[in-house]
Amino acid sequence: MMKLYAPSTIREIKDKYGFRLSKSLGQNFLTDKNIIDKIIEATEISEEDLVIEIGPGIGVLTAEAAQRAKKVAAIEIDRNLIPILEDTLRGFGNVEIINQDVLKTDLNGLIEEAQCCRTRIIGNLPYYITTPIIMGLLESHVKADSITIMMQKEVADRIKAEPGSKAYGALSAAVQYYCTVSTVAAVPKEVFFPAPKVDSAVLRLDIREEKPVELFSEELFFKCIRAGFGQRRKTLLNSLSQLNDFTKEEIREALESAGIDEKRRAETLSLKEFAALANSLYKREKRE
């Protein structure tokens, strides 16, 4: 099989198709077989699984996944890569190449149509759109079992950050509400063609069957998180004042009822404490 990850192969493909890497789409192709193997192994693909790949590029991960999965749906936004993918993946009858924006793709429709036992999502995400893609998948309640993806190291650090750390923020709380998070690999910038300016990391996000906290209102829970981190240097009492549906006194009472000091900052709150706060506010809202 052609070594799609080899820099010489990438150059040959570029020359053959006159393909130009797009900076605006954040195209950087992985050239390290060890990292590729770690991603595939961590994804735990079986022959009964559907794999949805976001941004297959020239098919490096796609080819590896296709050898293990029942079906691979490779979603690529750049139409200039479609003929290349059709060439590099022509030996695989279980690969469907889809020229679409993943944020506009009906993933649950794909999953239902495939009728596979499990669904695994993989990908090397462009840095500029990593967070919208991750949150788009989770907020749309994609019917997948896990998401194993490469991203900028800084974003990975934020996703897995614990309360009390500088990196902990709204993204940390949101992803950890939907998923359990584990680190697959650290990826230095030198193993990409062309090399980006920053290092990357691969995380596996296992979508929870049961959420870690009980909520009266998921919408209010996320409003509290966004408000708290919207002005993270302020105390909770002041940052939560952005919640227009509540007076400052109601917020103070809700914090007290939840056992949370009003002088604390959002970055110190656990998911359990955010849930207690949201539930306390919900009770006050319903009393009116």
PDB file of C-alpha atoms in Angstrom:
ATOM      1  CA  MET A   1       0.000   0.000   0.000  1.00  0.00           C
ATOM      2  CA  MET A   2       1.186   3.518  -0.775  1.00  0.00           C
ATOM      3  CA  LYS A   3       2.610   5.284   2.286  1.00  0.00           C
ATOM      4  CA  LEU A   4       0.277   8.255   2.201  1.00  0.00           C
ATOM      5  CA  TYR A   5       1.919   9.735   5.286  1.00  0.00           C
ATOM      6  CA  ALA A   6       5.371   9.987   3.643  1.00  0.00           C
ATOM      7  CA  PRO A   7       6.375  13.576   2.748  1.00  0.00           C
ATOM      8  CA  SER A   8       7.627  12.322  -0.647  1.00  0.00           C
ATOM      9  CA  THR A   9       4.181  10.820  -1.379  1.00  0.00           C
ATOM     10  CA  ILE A  10       2.440  14.034  -0.371  1.00  0.00           C
ATOM     11  CA  ARG A  11       4.695  15.990  -2.726  1.00  0.00           C
ATOM     12  CA  GLU A  12       4.002  13.531  -5.557  1.00  0.00           C
ATOM     13  CA  ILE A  13       0.242  13.852  -5.030  1.00  0.00           C
ATOM     14  CA  LYS A  14       0.480  17.651  -4.946  1.00  0.00           C
ATOM     15  CA  ASP A  15       2.414  17.661  -8.224  1.00  0.00           C
ATOM     16  CA  LYS A  16       0.179  15.090  -9.913  1.00  0.00           C
ATOM     17  CA  TYR A  17      -3.040  16.973  -9.164  1.00  0.00           C
ATOM     18  CA  GLY A  18      -1.640  20.499  -9.049  1.00  0.00           C
ATOM     19  CA  PHE A  19      -3.017  20.675  -5.519  1.00  0.00           C
ATOM     20  CA  ARG A  20      -2.203  23.677  -3.350  1.00  0.00           C
ATOM     21  CA  LEU A  21      -2.500  23.444   0.410  1.00  0.00           C
ATOM     22  CA  SER A  22      -5.029  25.902   1.774  1.00  0.00           C
ATOM     23  CA  LYS A  23      -3.964  28.014   4.741  1.00  0.00           C
ATOM     24  CA  SER A  24      -7.546  29.219   5.171  1.00  0.00           C
ATOM     25  CA  LEU A  25      -8.695  25.600   5.661  1.00  0.00           C
ATOM     26  CA  GLY A  26      -5.810  24.822   8.001  1.00  0.00           C
ATOM     27  CA  GLN A  27      -4.446  21.974   5.874  1.00  0.00           C
ATOM     28  CA  ASN A  28      -1.479  20.249   7.513  1.00  0.00           C
ATOM     29  CA  PHE A  29      -0.985  16.562   6.720  1.00  0.00           C
ATOM     30  CA  LEU A  30       0.304  14.095   9.324  1.00  0.00           C
ATOM     31  CA  THR A  31       3.556  12.330   8.398  1.00  0.00           C
ATOM     32  CA  ASP A  32       4.277  10.177  11.468  1.00  0.00           C
ATOM     33  CA  LYS A  33       3.142   6.536  11.289  1.00  0.00           C
ATOM     34  CA  ASN A  34       3.489   6.064  15.057  1.00  0.00           C
ATOM     35  CA  ILE A  35       0.977   8.853  15.725  1.00  0.00           C
ATOM     36  CA  ILE A  36      -1.359   7.462  13.070  1.00  0.00           C
ATOM     37  CA  ASP A  37      -1.205   4.035  14.736  1.00  0.00           C
ATOM     38  CA  LYS A  38      -1.880   5.546  18.173  1.00  0.00           C
ATOM     39  CA  ILE A  39      -5.000   7.321  16.873  1.00  0.00           C
ATOM     40  CA  ILE A  40      -6.345   4.175  15.226  1.00  0.00           C
ATOM     41  CA  GLU A  41      -5.569   1.960  18.227  1.00  0.00           C
ATOM     42  CA  ALA A  42      -7.096   4.448  20.688  1.00  0.00           C
ATOM     43  CA  THR A  43     -10.277   4.606  18.587  1.00  0.00           C
ATOM     44  CA  GLU A  44     -10.775   0.836  19.046  1.00  0.00           C
ATOM     45  CA  ILE A  45     -12.409   0.283  15.668  1.00  0.00           C
ATOM     46  CA  SER A  46     -14.092  -3.063  15.100  1.00  0.00           C
ATOM     47  CA  GLU A  47     -15.370  -4.684  11.897  1.00  0.00           C
ATOM     48  CA  GLU A  48     -18.959  -3.833  12.919  1.00  0.00           C
ATOM     49  CA  ASP A  49     -18.306  -0.096  13.349  1.00  0.00           C
ATOM     50  CA  LEU A  50     -19.073   3.000  11.327  1.00  0.00           C
ATOM     51  CA  VAL A  51     -16.209   5.491  11.326  1.00  0.00           C
ATOM     52  CA  ILE A  52     -16.962   9.112  10.463  1.00  0.00           C
ATOM     53  CA  GLU A  53     -13.813  11.019   9.606  1.00  0.00           C
ATOM     54  CA  ILE A  54     -13.748  14.804   9.631  1.00  0.00           C
ATOM     55  CA  GLY A  55     -11.268  16.292   7.182  1.00  0.00           C
ATOM     56  CA  PRO A  56      -9.600  13.206   5.661  1.00  0.00           C
ATOM     57  CA  GLY A  57      -7.118  15.263   3.628  1.00  0.00           C
ATOM     58  CA  ILE A  58      -5.452  12.777   1.265  1.00  0.00           C
ATOM     59  CA  GLY A  59      -6.743   9.740   3.178  1.00  0.00           C
ATOM     60  CA  VAL A  60      -3.958   8.912   5.637  1.00  0.00           C
ATOM     61  CA  LEU A  61      -6.245   8.005   8.558  1.00  0.00           C
ATOM     62  CA  THR A  62      -9.060   6.955   6.250  1.00  0.00           C
ATOM     63  CA  ALA A  63      -7.094   4.081   4.731  1.00  0.00           C
ATOM     64  CA  GLU A  64      -6.089   2.774   8.149  1.00  0.00           C
ATOM     65  CA  ALA A  65      -9.651   3.008   9.480  1.00  0.00           C
ATOM     66  CA  ALA A  66     -11.103   1.347   6.370  1.00  0.00           C
ATOM     67  CA  GLN A  67      -9.008  -1.773   7.011  1.00  0.00           C
ATOM     68  CA  ARG A  68     -10.779  -2.242  10.353  1.00  0.00           C
ATOM     69  CA  ALA A  69     -14.279  -0.752  10.055  1.00  0.00           C
ATOM     70  CA  LYS A  70     -17.465  -1.931   8.405  1.00  0.00           C
ATOM     71  CA  LYS A  71     -17.839   1.481   6.792  1.00  0.00           C
ATOM     72  CA  VAL A  72     -16.001   4.802   6.708  1.00  0.00           C
ATOM     73  CA  ALA A  73     -17.735   8.084   5.848  1.00  0.00           C
ATOM     74  CA  ALA A  74     -15.019  10.625   5.030  1.00  0.00           C
ATOM     75  CA  ILE A  75     -16.326  14.203   5.110  1.00  0.00           C
ATOM     76  CA  GLU A  76     -14.086  16.672   3.264  1.00  0.00           C
ATOM     77  CA  ILE A  77     -14.998  20.317   2.677  1.00  0.00           C
ATOM     78  CA  ASP A  78     -12.302  21.009   0.047  1.00  0.00           C
ATOM     79  CA  ARG A  79     -13.615  19.881  -3.360  1.00  0.00           C
ATOM     80  CA  ASN A  80     -10.041  19.931  -4.717  1.00  0.00           C
ATOM     81  CA  LEU A  81      -9.224  16.965  -2.483  1.00  0.00           C
ATOM     82  CA  ILE A  82     -12.116  14.793  -3.715  1.00  0.00           C
ATOM     83  CA  PRO A  83     -10.374  13.416  -6.850  1.00  0.00           C
ATOM     84  CA  ILE A  84      -7.271  12.756  -4.756  1.00  0.00           C
ATOM     85  CA  LEU A  85      -9.280  10.818  -2.175  1.00  0.00           C
ATOM     86  CA  GLU A  86     -11.056   8.888  -4.910  1.00  0.00           C
ATOM     87  CA  ASP A  87      -7.606   7.878  -6.173  1.00  0.00           C
ATOM     88  CA  THR A  88      -5.855   7.100  -2.884  1.00  0.00           C
ATOM     89  CA  LEU A  89      -8.861   5.185  -1.504  1.00  0.00           C
ATOM     90  CA  ARG A  90      -9.952   3.434  -4.703  1.00  0.00           C
ATOM     91  CA  GLY A  91      -9.040   0.026  -3.240  1.00  0.00           C
ATOM     92  CA  PHE A  92     -11.597   0.327  -0.434  1.00  0.00           C
ATOM     93  CA  GLY A  93     -15.203  -0.513  -1.212  1.00  0.00           C
ATOM     94  CA  ASN A  94     -16.344   0.444   2.280  1.00  0.00           C
ATOM     95  CA  VAL A  95     -15.405   4.143   2.044  1.00  0.00           C
ATOM     96  CA  GLU A  96     -17.911   6.882   1.189  1.00  0.00           C
ATOM     97  CA  ILE A  97     -16.372  10.258   0.345  1.00  0.00           C
ATOM     98  CA  ILE A  98     -18.659  13.174   1.138  1.00  0.00           C
ATOM     99  CA  ASN A  99     -17.815  16.670  -0.125  1.00  0.00           C
ATOM    100  CA  GLN A 100     -19.553  18.736   2.555  1.00  0.00           C
ATOM    101  CA  ASP A 101     -18.991  21.005   5.516  1.00  0.00           C
ATOM    102  CA  VAL A 102     -19.283  18.744   8.567  1.00  0.00           C
ATOM    103  CA  LEU A 103     -21.182  21.491  10.408  1.00  0.00           C
ATOM    104  CA  LYS A 104     -23.891  21.262   7.740  1.00  0.00           C
ATOM    105  CA  THR A 105     -23.933  17.463   7.453  1.00  0.00           C
ATOM    106  CA  ASP A 106     -26.726  15.330   8.908  1.00  0.00           C
ATOM    107  CA  LEU A 107     -24.462  12.997  10.875  1.00  0.00           C
ATOM    108  CA  ASN A 108     -27.283  11.266  12.700  1.00  0.00           C
ATOM    109  CA  GLY A 109     -28.858  10.529   9.333  1.00  0.00           C
ATOM    110  CA  LEU A 110     -25.582   8.954   8.184  1.00  0.00           C
ATOM    111  CA  ILE A 111     -25.411   6.906  11.366  1.00  0.00           C
ATOM    112  CA  GLU A 112     -28.985   5.647  11.067  1.00  0.00           C
ATOM    113  CA  GLU A 113     -28.490   4.746   7.413  1.00  0.00           C
ATOM    114  CA  ALA A 114     -25.280   2.795   8.098  1.00  0.00           C
ATOM    115  CA  GLN A 115     -26.953   0.583  10.731  1.00  0.00           C
ATOM    116  CA  CYS A 116     -23.670  -0.298  12.432  1.00  0.00           C
ATOM    117  CA  CYS A 117     -23.174  -1.451  16.019  1.00  0.00           C
ATOM    118  CA  ARG A 118     -21.142   1.575  17.051  1.00  0.00           C
ATOM    119  CA  THR A 119     -20.046   4.877  15.593  1.00  0.00           C
ATOM    120  CA  ARG A 120     -16.556   6.275  16.019  1.00  0.00           C
ATOM    121  CA  ILE A 121     -15.663   9.820  14.952  1.00  0.00           C
ATOM    122  CA  ILE A 122     -12.050  10.613  14.088  1.00  0.00           C
ATOM    123  CA  GLY A 123     -10.243  13.531  12.527  1.00  0.00           C
ATOM    124  CA  ASN A 124      -7.403  16.000  12.348  1.00  0.00           C
ATOM    125  CA  LEU A 125      -9.305  19.222  12.957  1.00  0.00           C
ATOM    126  CA  PRO A 126      -8.290  22.605  11.503  1.00  0.00           C
ATOM    127  CA  TYR A 127      -7.229  24.819  14.394  1.00  0.00           C
ATOM    128  CA  TYR A 128      -9.505  27.708  13.440  1.00  0.00           C
ATOM    129  CA  ILE A 129     -12.705  25.666  13.733  1.00  0.00           C
ATOM    130  CA  THR A 130     -11.881  23.019  16.348  1.00  0.00           C
ATOM    131  CA  THR A 131     -14.180  24.330  19.080  1.00  0.00           C
ATOM    132  CA  PRO A 132     -17.233  24.907  16.812  1.00  0.00           C
ATOM    133  CA  ILE A 133     -16.891  21.362  15.448  1.00  0.00           C
ATOM    134  CA  ILE A 134     -16.563  19.717  18.857  1.00  0.00           C
ATOM    135  CA  MET A 135     -19.431  21.683  20.378  1.00  0.00           C
ATOM    136  CA  GLY A 136     -21.507  21.212  17.222  1.00  0.00           C
ATOM    137  CA  LEU A 137     -21.153  17.440  17.565  1.00  0.00           C
ATOM    138  CA  LEU A 138     -22.005  17.429  21.255  1.00  0.00           C
ATOM    139  CA  GLU A 139     -24.832  19.975  21.222  1.00  0.00           C
ATOM    140  CA  SER A 140     -26.501  18.209  18.302  1.00  0.00           C
ATOM    141  CA  HIS A 141     -26.403  14.997  20.383  1.00  0.00           C
ATOM    142  CA  VAL A 142     -24.608  13.070  17.656  1.00  0.00           C
ATOM    143  CA  LYS A 143     -25.309   9.357  18.136  1.00  0.00           C
ATOM    144  CA  ALA A 144     -21.649   8.380  18.313  1.00  0.00           C
ATOM    145  CA  ASP A 145     -19.801   6.424  20.979  1.00  0.00           C
ATOM    146  CA  SER A 146     -16.502   8.264  20.867  1.00  0.00           C
ATOM    147  CA  ILE A 147     -14.683  11.156  19.200  1.00  0.00           C
ATOM    148  CA  THR A 148     -10.908  10.760  18.750  1.00  0.00           C
ATOM    149  CA  ILE A 149      -9.450  13.922  17.290  1.00  0.00           C
ATOM    150  CA  MET A 150      -6.274  15.889  16.776  1.00  0.00           C
ATOM    151  CA  MET A 151      -6.316  19.527  17.773  1.00  0.00           C
ATOM    152  CA  GLN A 152      -4.069  22.372  18.821  1.00  0.00           C
ATOM    153  CA  LYS A 153      -2.357  21.516  22.118  1.00  0.00           C
ATOM    154  CA  GLU A 154      -3.710  24.680  23.753  1.00  0.00           C
ATOM    155  CA  VAL A 155      -7.304  23.631  22.988  1.00  0.00           C
ATOM    156  CA  ALA A 156      -6.642  20.094  24.257  1.00  0.00           C
ATOM    157  CA  ASP A 157      -5.241  21.549  27.486  1.00  0.00           C
ATOM    158  CA  ARG A 158      -8.396  23.619  27.918  1.00  0.00           C
ATOM    159  CA  ILE A 159     -10.704  20.681  27.274  1.00  0.00           C
ATOM    160  CA  LYS A 160      -9.082  18.432  29.894  1.00  0.00           C
ATOM    161  CA  ALA A 161      -8.376  21.195  32.463  1.00  0.00           C
ATOM    162  CA  GLU A 162      -9.544  20.769  36.043  1.00  0.00           C
ATOM    163  CA  PRO A 163     -11.346  23.407  38.168  1.00  0.00           C
ATOM    164  CA  GLY A 164      -8.933  25.860  39.734  1.00  0.00           C
ATOM    165  CA  SER A 165      -6.471  25.848  36.850  1.00  0.00           C
ATOM    166  CA  LYS A 166      -5.882  28.746  34.462  1.00  0.00           C
ATOM    167  CA  ALA A 167      -6.856  26.631  31.468  1.00  0.00           C
ATOM    168  CA  TYR A 168     -10.243  25.657  32.957  1.00  0.00           C
ATOM    169  CA  GLY A 169     -13.092  27.474  31.283  1.00  0.00           C
ATOM    170  CA  ALA A 170     -16.466  27.182  29.580  1.00  0.00           C
ATOM    171  CA  LEU A 171     -15.085  24.723  27.005  1.00  0.00           C
ATOM    172  CA  SER A 172     -13.693  22.474  29.758  1.00  0.00           C
ATOM    173  CA  ALA A 173     -16.986  22.401  31.627  1.00  0.00           C
ATOM    174  CA  ALA A 174     -19.094  21.834  28.513  1.00  0.00           C
ATOM    175  CA  VAL A 175     -17.018  18.994  27.052  1.00  0.00           C
ATOM    176  CA  GLN A 176     -16.629  17.289  30.437  1.00  0.00           C
ATOM    177  CA  TYR A 177     -20.390  17.460  30.934  1.00  0.00           C
ATOM    178  CA  TYR A 178     -20.970  15.560  27.694  1.00  0.00           C
ATOM    179  CA  CYS A 179     -17.887  13.308  27.715  1.00  0.00           C
ATOM    180  CA  THR A 180     -15.137  11.614  29.635  1.00  0.00           C
ATOM    181  CA  VAL A 181     -11.785  12.861  28.342  1.00  0.00           C
ATOM    182  CA  SER A 182      -8.538  10.942  27.881  1.00  0.00           C
ATOM    183  CA  THR A 183      -5.224  11.873  26.257  1.00  0.00           C
ATOM    184  CA  VAL A 184      -4.064   9.715  23.352  1.00  0.00           C
ATOM    185  CA  ALA A 185      -0.864  11.414  22.216  1.00  0.00           C
ATOM    186  CA  ALA A 186       1.184  14.589  22.193  1.00  0.00           C
ATOM    187  CA  VAL A 187       2.018  15.578  18.620  1.00  0.00           C
ATOM    188  CA  PRO A 188       4.955  17.909  17.862  1.00  0.00           C
ATOM    189  CA  LYS A 189       4.581  20.371  15.002  1.00  0.00           C
ATOM    190  CA  GLU A 190       7.513  18.789  13.150  1.00  0.00           C
ATOM    191  CA  VAL A 191       5.474  15.707  12.134  1.00  0.00           C
ATOM    192  CA  PHE A 192       3.192  17.658   9.799  1.00  0.00           C
ATOM    193  CA  PHE A 193       3.571  18.721   6.174  1.00  0.00           C
ATOM    194  CA  PRO A 194       3.766  21.650   6.106  1.00  0.00           C
ATOM    195  CA  ALA A 195       4.726  22.194   9.750  1.00  0.00           C
ATOM    196  CA  PRO A 196       2.286  24.466  11.648  1.00  0.00           C
ATOM    197  CA  LYS A 197       3.511  27.004  14.181  1.00  0.00           C
ATOM    198  CA  VAL A 198       2.174  25.152  17.235  1.00  0.00           C
ATOM    199  CA  ASP A 199       2.152  21.640  18.677  1.00  0.00           C
ATOM    200  CA  SER A 200      -0.928  19.419  18.678  1.00  0.00           C
ATOM    201  CA  ALA A 201      -2.499  16.724  20.830  1.00  0.00           C
ATOM    202  CA  VAL A 202      -4.947  13.889  20.302  1.00  0.00           C
ATOM    203  CA  LEU A 203      -7.828  13.437  22.736  1.00  0.00           C
ATOM    204  CA  ARG A 204     -10.466  10.735  22.943  1.00  0.00           C
ATOM    205  CA  LEU A 205     -13.877  11.949  24.066  1.00  0.00           C
ATOM    206  CA  ASP A 206     -16.209   9.154  25.141  1.00  0.00           C
ATOM    207  CA  ILE A 207     -19.774  10.419  25.006  1.00  0.00           C
ATOM    208  CA  ARG A 208     -21.518   9.755  28.303  1.00  0.00           C
ATOM    209  CA  GLU A 209     -24.633   7.606  28.384  1.00  0.00           C
ATOM    210  CA  GLU A 210     -25.539   9.261  31.683  1.00  0.00           C
ATOM    211  CA  LYS A 211     -24.618  12.843  32.495  1.00  0.00           C
ATOM    212  CA  PRO A 212     -22.406  13.450  35.568  1.00  0.00           C
ATOM    213  CA  VAL A 213     -24.909  15.803  37.224  1.00  0.00           C
ATOM    214  CA  GLU A 214     -28.700  16.024  37.503  1.00  0.00           C
ATOM    215  CA  LEU A 215     -30.242  19.182  36.098  1.00  0.00           C
ATOM    216  CA  PHE A 216     -33.662  20.775  36.099  1.00  0.00           C
ATOM    217  CA  SER A 217     -32.658  22.799  33.036  1.00  0.00           C
ATOM    218  CA  GLU A 218     -29.660  22.070  30.809  1.00  0.00           C
ATOM    219  CA  GLU A 219     -30.210  25.434  29.118  1.00  0.00           C
ATOM    220  CA  LEU A 220     -29.903  27.325  32.414  1.00  0.00           C
ATOM    221  CA  PHE A 221     -26.862  25.247  33.398  1.00  0.00           C
ATOM    222  CA  PHE A 222     -25.016  26.383  30.270  1.00  0.00           C
ATOM    223  CA  LYS A 223     -26.195  29.958  30.710  1.00  0.00           C
ATOM    224  CA  CYS A 224     -24.564  29.949  34.151  1.00  0.00           C
ATOM    225  CA  ILE A 225     -21.333  28.566  32.710  1.00  0.00           C
ATOM    226  CA  ARG A 226     -21.214  31.135  29.905  1.00  0.00           C
ATOM    227  CA  ALA A 227     -22.033  34.012  32.240  1.00  0.00           C
ATOM    228  CA  GLY A 228     -19.525  32.886  34.849  1.00  0.00           C
ATOM    229  CA  PHE A 229     -16.668  32.606  32.382  1.00  0.00           C
ATOM    230  CA  GLY A 230     -17.777  35.606  30.315  1.00  0.00           C
ATOM    231  CA  GLN A 231     -16.133  37.842  32.909  1.00  0.00           C
ATOM    232  CA  ARG A 232     -13.922  35.319  34.631  1.00  0.00           C
ATOM    233  CA  ARG A 233     -11.920  37.874  36.633  1.00  0.00           C
ATOM    234  CA  LYS A 234     -15.045  39.030  38.422  1.00  0.00           C
ATOM    235  CA  THR A 235     -16.634  37.343  41.404  1.00  0.00           C
ATOM    236  CA  LEU A 236     -19.514  34.983  40.702  1.00  0.00           C
ATOM    237  CA  LEU A 237     -22.038  37.438  42.068  1.00  0.00           C
ATOM    238  CA  ASN A 238     -20.922  40.063  39.548  1.00  0.00           C
ATOM    239  CA  SER A 239     -20.277  37.824  36.540  1.00  0.00           C
ATOM    240  CA  LEU A 240     -23.646  36.082  36.955  1.00  0.00           C
ATOM    241  CA  SER A 241     -25.354  39.465  36.845  1.00  0.00           C
ATOM    242  CA  GLN A 242     -25.324  38.943  33.045  1.00  0.00           C
ATOM    243  CA  LEU A 243     -28.233  36.546  33.635  1.00  0.00           C
ATOM    244  CA  ASN A 244     -30.939  39.062  32.830  1.00  0.00           C
ATOM    245  CA  ASP A 245     -33.761  36.847  34.102  1.00  0.00           C
ATOM    246  CA  PHE A 246     -32.538  37.220  37.696  1.00  0.00           C
ATOM    247  CA  THR A 247     -31.874  40.127  40.037  1.00  0.00           C
ATOM    248  CA  LYS A 248     -28.581  40.404  41.857  1.00  0.00           C
ATOM    249  CA  GLU A 249     -30.334  39.524  45.090  1.00  0.00           C
ATOM    250  CA  GLU A 250     -31.828  36.376  43.548  1.00  0.00           C
ATOM    251  CA  ILE A 251     -28.376  35.373  42.351  1.00  0.00           C
ATOM    252  CA  ARG A 252     -26.953  35.971  45.825  1.00  0.00           C
ATOM    253  CA  GLU A 253     -29.699  33.815  47.360  1.00  0.00           C
ATOM    254  CA  ALA A 254     -29.154  31.059  44.792  1.00  0.00           C
ATOM    255  CA  LEU A 255     -25.412  31.009  45.483  1.00  0.00           C
ATOM    256  CA  GLU A 256     -26.042  30.835  49.213  1.00  0.00           C
ATOM    257  CA  SER A 257     -28.602  28.057  48.775  1.00  0.00           C
ATOM    258  CA  ALA A 258     -26.109  26.096  46.654  1.00  0.00           C
ATOM    259  CA  GLY A 259     -23.429  26.522  49.316  1.00  0.00           C
ATOM    260  CA  ILE A 260     -21.187  28.613  47.059  1.00  0.00           C
ATOM    261  CA  ASP A 261     -19.350  31.706  48.299  1.00  0.00           C
ATOM    262  CA  GLU A 262     -20.427  34.679  46.150  1.00  0.00           C
ATOM    263  CA  LYS A 263     -16.827  35.949  46.111  1.00  0.00           C
ATOM    264  CA  ARG A 264     -15.508  32.871  44.312  1.00  0.00           C
ATOM    265  CA  ARG A 265     -14.766  32.916  40.593  1.00  0.00           C
ATOM    266  CA  ALA A 266     -16.168  30.613  37.921  1.00  0.00           C
ATOM    267  CA  GLU A 267     -12.833  28.886  37.312  1.00  0.00           C
ATOM    268  CA  THR A 268     -13.027  27.353  40.803  1.00  0.00           C
ATOM    269  CA  LEU A 269     -16.439  25.703  40.354  1.00  0.00           C
ATOM    270  CA  SER A 270     -16.828  22.024  39.593  1.00  0.00           C
ATOM    271  CA  LEU A 271     -19.581  20.689  37.346  1.00  0.00           C
ATOM    272  CA  LYS A 272     -21.431  19.609  40.482  1.00  0.00           C
ATOM    273  CA  GLU A 273     -21.341  23.171  41.842  1.00  0.00           C
ATOM    274  CA  PHE A 274     -22.463  24.689  38.533  1.00  0.00           C
ATOM    275  CA  ALA A 275     -25.351  22.211  38.566  1.00  0.00           C
ATOM    276  CA  ALA A 276     -26.284  23.125  42.140  1.00  0.00           C
ATOM    277  CA  LEU A 277     -26.254  26.819  41.194  1.00  0.00           C
ATOM    278  CA  ALA A 278     -28.356  26.301  38.066  1.00  0.00           C
ATOM    279  CA  ASN A 279     -30.859  24.126  39.941  1.00  0.00           C
ATOM    280  CA  SER A 280     -31.131  26.719  42.714  1.00  0.00           C
ATOM    281  CA  LEU A 281     -31.816  29.479  40.168  1.00  0.00           C
ATOM    282  CA  TYR A 282     -34.343  27.268  38.381  1.00  0.00           C
ATOM    283  CA  LYS A 283     -36.341  26.819  41.608  1.00  0.00           C
ATOM    284  CA  ARG A 284     -36.439  30.566  42.091  1.00  0.00           C
ATOM    285  CA  GLU A 285     -37.532  31.095  38.494  1.00  0.00           C
ATOM    286  CA  LYS A 286     -40.397  28.597  38.893  1.00  0.00           C
ATOM    287  CA  ARG A 287     -41.582  30.118  42.155  1.00  0.00           C
ATOM    288  CA  GLU A 288     -42.549  33.319  40.407  1.00  0.00           C
TER     289      GLU A 288
END
